[in-house]
Amino acid sequence: MVFSGTQVVAGHGEAVVVATGMQTQMGEIARTVQEAAEDIPIMRRLAHFSRWIIKAVVFVMAFTLIVGLFRGYPRYELFLVVLSQLVSAIPEGLPVALTVALSIGMYRMAKRNVLIRRLAAIETLGSVTAICTDKTGTLTRNEMTVTRAFIGFTDYEITGVGFVPEGRFIKDGREINPADDEAFIQAVKIGGLCNNAKLYREGEIWRLFGDPTEGALVVLAYKAGIDLDSLTHRMPRVFEIPFDSATKLMVTLHRAGDKNVVLVKGALEQVLALCGSVAGAAEGIRAITAEDRSIVERIAHEYGRNALRVIALAYQEVGGAITLPSIDSLRGELILAGIVAMMDPPREEVPGAMQQCYEAGITPIMITGDHLATAMGVAREVGMRNPATIQDIERVSDDELQDRIKDANVFARVLPEQKFRIVNALKANKQIVAMTGDGINDVPALANSHVSIAMGIKGTDAAKDVSHLVLTDDNFASIVAGVEEGRGIKDNIKKAIYFLLSTNFGEIATLLLALLLGLPLPLAAAQILWINMVTDGVIVMPLITEPKERGIMKRRPPPYDEPFITILNHRIHSSI
């Protein structure tokens, strides 16, 4: 299937068009984005604030008019005073103060690797109660390294870190030469051939072109002494089924002399479901048993508990003419070569950022396509408290998800469309949700969140276009830094609002008191306008530019529907 909006990087062909416009996958994504109503808390609070001001002004004007007429004040003078009250009651300086505050916030966040695409998101980020984040590259470094392997029912340990193709191979507690282990080399070759990543050297630095997971398998092959260029020449690829988030598999077909070989790598559950045999055991290739599957699954689970990502490797030898494989045609035909486990170390800043989240009353939620055991292992490593999950989320109804998500903070094997449901469930529980994403499939979930955060390094243009913020370093700690700055800006906006209302309503209270006591009006209309212009202008700016208060990240976020001002707080500020 060829999808609109994608790019053909090699080859050519003819295709039958089966859908156009809104009937395509891109159209479905666009429809979802359109249906996702943008809910910006600051806009909701400003609307509530505006309604409150209008009601208060109408009441004060009516009361002033009635009292003034009753006291016998000249109608023309009273009319001017009422109009002046209308002007003085409205905080004319608020729009300017709000814009300046948000602009300052944008500058401060940029210095902390957060680029703002929509100003209103600054205040919203300071109000978030849940942060939904990817694992790879955001919580971790995205530098995958194969450290363990289980091949021929034997456990291997591989040393070395990063993309440098150097390391030792340890089997049964002693170092071995991998070239002497046929089963091991067979599995490593599968990982190197069923692969699109390239390893190259720039001076003294080794660099990777391609997916880090595939890169880890390429590095492993070079560590084992395999010349992938020569191997690719001897076993050229003639067909490929690219990795897909739905199938979680990659399939390649290679010509090897007078026969053909199908190579498969992917998630353990999917690969194991296609295998009918297992290789590398003492008796060579044999039919796979339920006990074999149980052993492999147990080892994979142990790897996952140690925060390792598990990749299964399998193959099938096909004689005669080339037959292009499909995933269904491989069911029961593959030979399991083994599994490899790779480590993606957490970013150093993440555990501290997690601790800040919990102190600030924010719930971090990990959403990943990895195996559950791996996700749980990483969650523990980065400091997530009481990691819990909801398994088989596709079988859970929306109502049940809304109820169970209150106790879940790790989601594994998640498809892009399921992220949309997770965000919906959190919003239904009155959470203010920040969501990270990098691919075009993440666009619906990003558009549906209160604060959408795109990755600046690995993010697609589509994800950046719908996002409110862009992380220049793809780092979870930068999100938390943005929350801190957002809270500081939100506090300054509140200070400005309280100041403007206190001065304005102080003028109104003075006039009302004079009317009630039958005294001459203390302020003329022109004086009211002059005072209002001064107090609503320059004087409020120092409040907007104040630095953050200490302990700002030790306060819980405000309730979902909390207004900018409350009657009690306004009375206190007005009295002062």
Short mmCIF file of C-alpha atoms in Angstrom, two decimals, residues 224-520:
data_model
loop_
_atom_site.label_atom_id
_atom_site.label_comp_id
_atom_site.label_asym_id
_atom_site.label_seq_id
_atom_site.Cartn_x
_atom_site.Cartn_y
_atom_site.Cartn_z
CA ALA A 224 31.64 -9.65 16.02
CA GLY A 225 34.02 -9.15 13.10
CA ILE A 226 31.38 -9.30 10.35
CA ASP A 227 32.04 -7.20 7.25
CA LEU A 228 28.51 -6.08 6.45
CA ASP A 229 29.46 -4.52 3.11
CA SER A 230 30.92 -7.81 1.91
CA LEU A 231 28.02 -9.80 3.38
CA THR A 232 25.47 -7.53 1.69
CA HIS A 233 27.28 -8.04 -1.63
CA ARG A 234 27.13 -11.84 -1.21
CA MET A 235 23.48 -11.78 -0.04
CA PRO A 236 21.82 -8.89 -1.90
CA ARG A 237 18.39 -7.76 -0.77
CA VAL A 238 15.63 -8.26 -3.35
CA PHE A 239 12.53 -7.41 -1.32
CA GLU A 240 11.57 -5.65 1.90
CA ILE A 241 8.53 -5.20 4.12
CA PRO A 242 9.47 -2.11 6.18
CA PHE A 243 8.95 -1.97 9.90
CA ASP A 244 5.46 -0.80 10.83
CA SER A 245 4.17 0.24 14.24
CA ALA A 246 1.12 -1.98 13.74
CA THR A 247 2.93 -5.22 12.80
CA LYS A 248 6.11 -4.38 14.80
CA LEU A 249 8.11 -6.38 12.23
CA MET A 250 10.62 -5.86 9.44
CA VAL A 251 11.03 -8.51 6.73
CA THR A 252 13.71 -8.73 4.03
CA LEU A 253 14.29 -11.29 1.29
CA HIS A 254 17.89 -12.02 0.20
CA ARG A 255 19.44 -14.06 -2.58
CA ALA A 256 22.10 -16.41 -1.26
CA GLY A 257 23.62 -18.43 -4.11
CA ASP A 258 21.06 -20.93 -5.41
CA LYS A 259 18.60 -20.30 -2.58
CA ASN A 260 16.77 -17.41 -0.97
CA VAL A 261 16.60 -16.42 2.67
CA VAL A 262 13.83 -14.52 4.46
CA LEU A 263 15.08 -12.52 7.45
CA VAL A 264 12.81 -11.07 10.13
CA LYS A 265 13.41 -8.86 13.15
CA GLY A 266 10.95 -7.19 15.46
CA ALA A 267 9.00 -7.38 18.71
CA LEU A 268 9.30 -10.73 20.47
CA GLU A 269 5.56 -11.41 20.64
CA GLN A 270 5.05 -10.89 16.92
CA VAL A 271 8.15 -12.78 15.79
CA LEU A 272 7.55 -15.68 18.16
CA ALA A 273 3.99 -16.03 16.85
CA LEU A 274 5.39 -16.66 13.35
CA CYS A 275 8.00 -19.24 14.39
CA GLY A 276 7.51 -22.98 13.97
CA SER A 277 11.13 -23.97 14.65
CA VAL A 278 14.09 -22.88 16.75
CA ALA A 279 17.79 -22.90 15.87
CA GLY A 280 20.97 -23.08 17.85
CA ALA A 281 19.97 -25.77 20.31
CA ALA A 282 22.27 -28.75 20.87
CA GLU A 283 20.38 -30.76 18.25
CA GLY A 284 20.35 -27.97 15.66
CA ILE A 285 17.06 -26.86 14.12
CA ARG A 286 13.97 -28.47 15.60
CA ALA A 287 10.29 -27.79 16.10
CA ILE A 288 9.68 -25.16 18.73
CA THR A 289 7.78 -26.33 21.79
CA ALA A 290 5.63 -24.56 24.33
CA GLU A 291 8.45 -24.95 26.83
CA ASP A 292 10.87 -23.29 24.40
CA ARG A 293 8.52 -20.34 24.00
CA SER A 294 8.14 -20.08 27.77
CA ILE A 295 11.91 -20.03 28.29
CA VAL A 296 12.46 -17.33 25.66
CA GLU A 297 9.61 -15.20 27.05
CA ARG A 298 10.97 -15.56 30.59
CA ILE A 299 14.47 -14.46 29.53
CA ALA A 300 13.01 -11.54 27.56
CA HIS A 301 11.00 -10.51 30.60
CA GLU A 302 14.15 -10.57 32.74
CA TYR A 303 15.94 -8.41 30.19
CA GLY A 304 13.00 -6.03 30.17
CA ARG A 305 12.98 -5.73 33.94
CA ASN A 306 16.55 -4.45 33.63
CA ALA A 307 15.34 -1.71 31.24
CA LEU A 308 16.63 -3.49 28.13
CA ARG A 309 14.81 -3.38 24.79
CA VAL A 310 14.35 -6.88 23.34
CA ILE A 311 14.49 -7.63 19.60
CA ALA A 312 13.78 -11.10 18.24
CA LEU A 313 15.58 -12.46 15.14
CA ALA A 314 14.28 -15.22 12.85
CA TYR A 315 14.76 -16.57 9.32
CA GLN A 316 13.48 -18.98 6.69
CA GLU A 317 15.40 -20.62 3.86
CA VAL A 318 13.49 -20.87 0.58
CA GLY A 319 14.74 -22.88 -2.38
CA GLY A 320 14.02 -22.38 -6.09
CA ALA A 321 12.40 -19.32 -7.63
CA ILE A 322 11.95 -16.13 -5.67
CA THR A 323 8.61 -15.94 -3.89
CA LEU A 324 7.83 -12.58 -2.38
CA PRO A 325 6.81 -13.16 1.23
CA SER A 326 3.93 -11.66 3.14
CA ILE A 327 3.60 -11.69 6.90
CA ASP A 328 0.68 -14.13 6.77
CA SER A 329 2.68 -16.50 4.56
CA LEU A 330 5.42 -16.67 7.22
CA ARG A 331 3.16 -17.88 9.99
CA GLY A 332 4.60 -21.13 11.39
CA GLU A 333 7.43 -21.12 8.82
CA LEU A 334 10.12 -19.07 10.56
CA ILE A 335 13.08 -20.40 12.52
CA LEU A 336 13.82 -18.48 15.71
CA ALA A 337 17.53 -17.58 15.73
CA GLY A 338 17.51 -15.83 19.10
CA ILE A 339 16.88 -12.55 20.87
CA VAL A 340 19.16 -9.59 21.58
CA ALA A 341 18.69 -6.99 24.28
CA MET A 342 19.91 -3.44 24.06
CA MET A 343 20.32 -0.68 26.58
CA ASP A 344 19.33 2.95 26.11
CA PRO A 345 20.65 4.74 29.21
CA PRO A 346 18.43 7.37 30.83
CA ARG A 347 19.39 11.02 30.47
CA GLU A 348 21.23 12.20 33.57
CA GLU A 349 18.80 15.10 34.14
CA VAL A 350 15.61 13.02 34.04
CA PRO A 351 15.51 11.54 37.60
CA GLY A 352 15.83 15.04 39.08
CA ALA A 353 13.14 16.34 36.70
CA MET A 354 10.85 13.48 37.75
CA GLN A 355 11.32 14.39 41.40
CA GLN A 356 10.44 18.00 40.57
CA CYS A 357 7.24 16.83 38.86
CA TYR A 358 6.05 14.94 41.91
CA GLU A 359 6.89 17.83 44.25
CA ALA A 360 4.94 20.15 41.93
CA GLY A 361 1.88 17.88 41.90
CA ILE A 362 2.37 16.86 38.26
CA THR A 363 1.91 13.25 37.11
CA PRO A 364 4.48 12.07 34.52
CA ILE A 365 3.10 9.41 32.18
CA MET A 366 5.32 7.30 29.91
CA ILE A 367 3.86 6.20 26.56
CA THR A 368 6.05 3.88 24.48
CA GLY A 369 5.92 1.22 21.81
CA ASP A 370 8.40 -0.94 23.72
CA HIS A 371 7.69 -4.12 25.65
CA LEU A 372 5.97 -3.61 29.01
CA ALA A 373 8.86 -5.07 31.02
CA THR A 374 11.30 -2.70 29.30
CA ALA A 375 9.01 0.27 29.93
CA MET A 376 8.65 -0.66 33.60
CA GLY A 377 12.42 -1.05 33.96
CA VAL A 378 13.06 2.39 32.46
CA ALA A 379 10.29 3.88 34.62
CA ARG A 380 12.03 2.64 37.75
CA GLU A 381 15.42 3.87 36.52
CA VAL A 382 14.22 7.41 35.84
CA GLY A 383 12.44 7.67 39.18
CA MET A 384 8.76 7.24 38.31
CA ARG A 385 6.84 6.43 41.48
CA ASN A 386 4.71 3.29 41.71
CA PRO A 387 4.79 2.47 37.98
CA ALA A 388 1.50 0.84 36.95
CA THR A 389 -0.09 0.10 33.59
CA ILE A 390 -3.25 -0.84 31.74
CA GLN A 391 -2.65 -3.87 29.54
CA ASP A 392 -4.49 -4.53 26.26
CA ILE A 393 -5.68 -0.96 26.04
CA GLU A 394 -7.40 -1.71 22.71
CA ARG A 395 -9.85 -3.95 24.59
CA VAL A 396 -10.68 -1.36 27.25
CA SER A 397 -13.72 0.86 26.70
CA ASP A 398 -13.42 4.64 26.93
CA ASP A 399 -15.38 4.76 30.20
CA GLU A 400 -13.23 2.03 31.75
CA LEU A 401 -10.07 3.74 30.52
CA GLN A 402 -11.17 7.01 32.09
CA ASP A 403 -11.61 5.26 35.44
CA ARG A 404 -8.48 3.07 35.37
CA ILE A 405 -6.11 5.73 34.05
CA LYS A 406 -6.21 7.44 37.45
CA ASP A 407 -3.83 4.75 38.74
CA ALA A 408 -1.74 4.16 35.58
CA ASN A 409 1.41 6.00 34.53
CA VAL A 410 3.15 3.60 32.10
CA PHE A 411 1.69 2.53 28.75
CA ALA A 412 3.57 0.02 26.61
CA ARG A 413 3.05 -1.33 23.08
CA VAL A 414 0.94 1.75 22.37
CA LEU A 415 -0.18 2.53 18.83
CA PRO A 416 -0.35 6.19 17.74
CA GLU A 417 -4.16 6.19 17.60
CA GLN A 418 -4.28 4.91 21.20
CA LYS A 419 -2.42 8.03 22.38
CA PHE A 420 -5.48 10.02 21.32
CA ARG A 421 -7.66 7.92 23.63
CA ILE A 422 -5.22 8.32 26.53
CA VAL A 423 -5.29 12.11 26.19
CA ASN A 424 -9.10 12.07 26.00
CA ALA A 425 -9.33 9.98 29.17
CA LEU A 426 -7.03 12.34 31.07
CA LYS A 427 -8.99 15.39 29.90
CA ALA A 428 -12.24 13.73 30.95
CA ASN A 429 -10.74 13.51 34.46
CA LYS A 430 -10.21 17.30 34.48
CA GLN A 431 -6.47 17.02 33.95
CA ILE A 432 -4.54 19.68 32.04
CA VAL A 433 -2.45 17.56 29.70
CA ALA A 434 0.91 18.17 28.03
CA MET A 435 1.70 15.68 25.26
CA THR A 436 4.96 15.01 23.42
CA GLY A 437 5.21 13.63 19.89
CA ASP A 438 7.50 13.44 16.90
CA GLY A 439 5.76 11.61 14.04
CA ILE A 440 2.85 12.39 11.75
CA ASN A 441 0.83 9.66 13.49
CA ASP A 442 1.17 11.62 16.74
CA VAL A 443 -0.56 14.66 15.24
CA PRO A 444 -4.13 13.78 16.42
CA ALA A 445 -2.99 13.26 20.02
CA LEU A 446 -0.92 16.45 19.93
CA ALA A 447 -3.82 18.48 18.57
CA ASN A 448 -6.12 17.04 21.25
CA SER A 449 -3.89 17.99 24.21
CA HIS A 450 -3.87 21.27 26.13
CA VAL A 451 -0.13 21.73 25.49
CA SER A 452 1.37 19.92 22.51
CA ILE A 453 5.15 19.51 22.52
CA ALA A 454 7.08 18.49 19.41
CA MET A 455 10.64 17.18 19.32
CA GLY A 456 13.04 19.60 17.66
CA ILE A 457 15.67 17.01 16.68
CA LYS A 458 13.68 13.97 15.59
CA GLY A 459 10.26 15.58 15.13
CA THR A 460 8.55 15.79 11.75
CA ASP A 461 7.31 19.04 10.25
CA ALA A 462 3.71 17.84 10.66
CA ALA A 463 4.19 17.38 14.42
CA LYS A 464 5.85 20.79 14.76
CA ASP A 465 3.09 22.51 12.78
CA VAL A 466 0.36 21.53 15.26
CA SER A 467 2.46 21.92 18.40
CA HIS A 468 2.45 24.75 20.90
CA LEU A 469 6.08 24.18 21.93
CA VAL A 470 9.20 22.66 20.36
CA LEU A 471 12.01 21.15 22.44
CA THR A 472 15.36 21.95 20.85
CA ASP A 473 17.09 19.15 22.79
CA ASP A 474 14.25 16.54 22.93
CA ASN A 475 14.81 16.38 26.70
CA PHE A 476 12.15 15.70 29.33
CA ALA A 477 13.99 17.97 31.77
CA SER A 478 13.37 20.89 29.39
CA ILE A 479 9.61 20.31 29.69
CA VAL A 480 9.84 20.58 33.47
CA ALA A 481 11.95 23.74 33.10
CA GLY A 482 9.22 25.13 30.85
CA VAL A 483 6.60 24.33 33.49
CA GLU A 484 8.63 26.26 36.05
CA GLU A 485 8.88 29.30 33.79
CA GLY A 486 5.18 29.01 32.93
CA ARG A 487 4.25 29.07 36.62
CA GLY A 488 6.37 32.18 37.13
CA ILE A 489 4.67 33.99 34.25
CA LYS A 490 1.24 32.90 35.48
CA ASP A 491 2.00 34.32 38.94
CA ASN A 492 3.07 37.64 37.40
CA ILE A 493 -0.12 37.82 35.33
CA LYS A 494 -2.17 37.27 38.49
CA LYS A 495 -0.23 39.99 40.30
CA ALA A 496 -0.93 42.41 37.45
CA ILE A 497 -4.65 41.58 37.45
CA TYR A 498 -4.95 42.03 41.23
CA PHE A 499 -3.05 45.32 41.07
CA LEU A 500 -5.16 46.72 38.22
CA LEU A 501 -8.44 45.71 39.83
CA SER A 502 -7.40 46.95 43.29
CA THR A 503 -6.50 50.44 42.03
CA ASN A 504 -9.53 50.68 39.76
CA PHE A 505 -12.03 49.50 42.32
CA GLY A 506 -10.37 51.70 44.92
CA GLU A 507 -11.38 54.71 42.82
CA ILE A 508 -14.90 53.36 42.48
CA ALA A 509 -15.18 52.71 46.24
CA THR A 510 -14.08 56.30 46.96
CA LEU A 511 -16.77 57.71 44.68
CA LEU A 512 -19.49 55.44 46.09
CA LEU A 513 -18.59 56.37 49.65
CA ALA A 514 -18.83 60.08 48.83
CA LEU A 515 -22.23 59.55 47.20
CA LEU A 516 -23.56 57.56 50.15
CA LEU A 517 -22.39 60.19 52.66
CA GLY A 518 -23.69 63.08 50.55
CA LEU A 519 -20.23 64.61 50.20
CA PRO A 520 -18.93 66.43 47.13
#
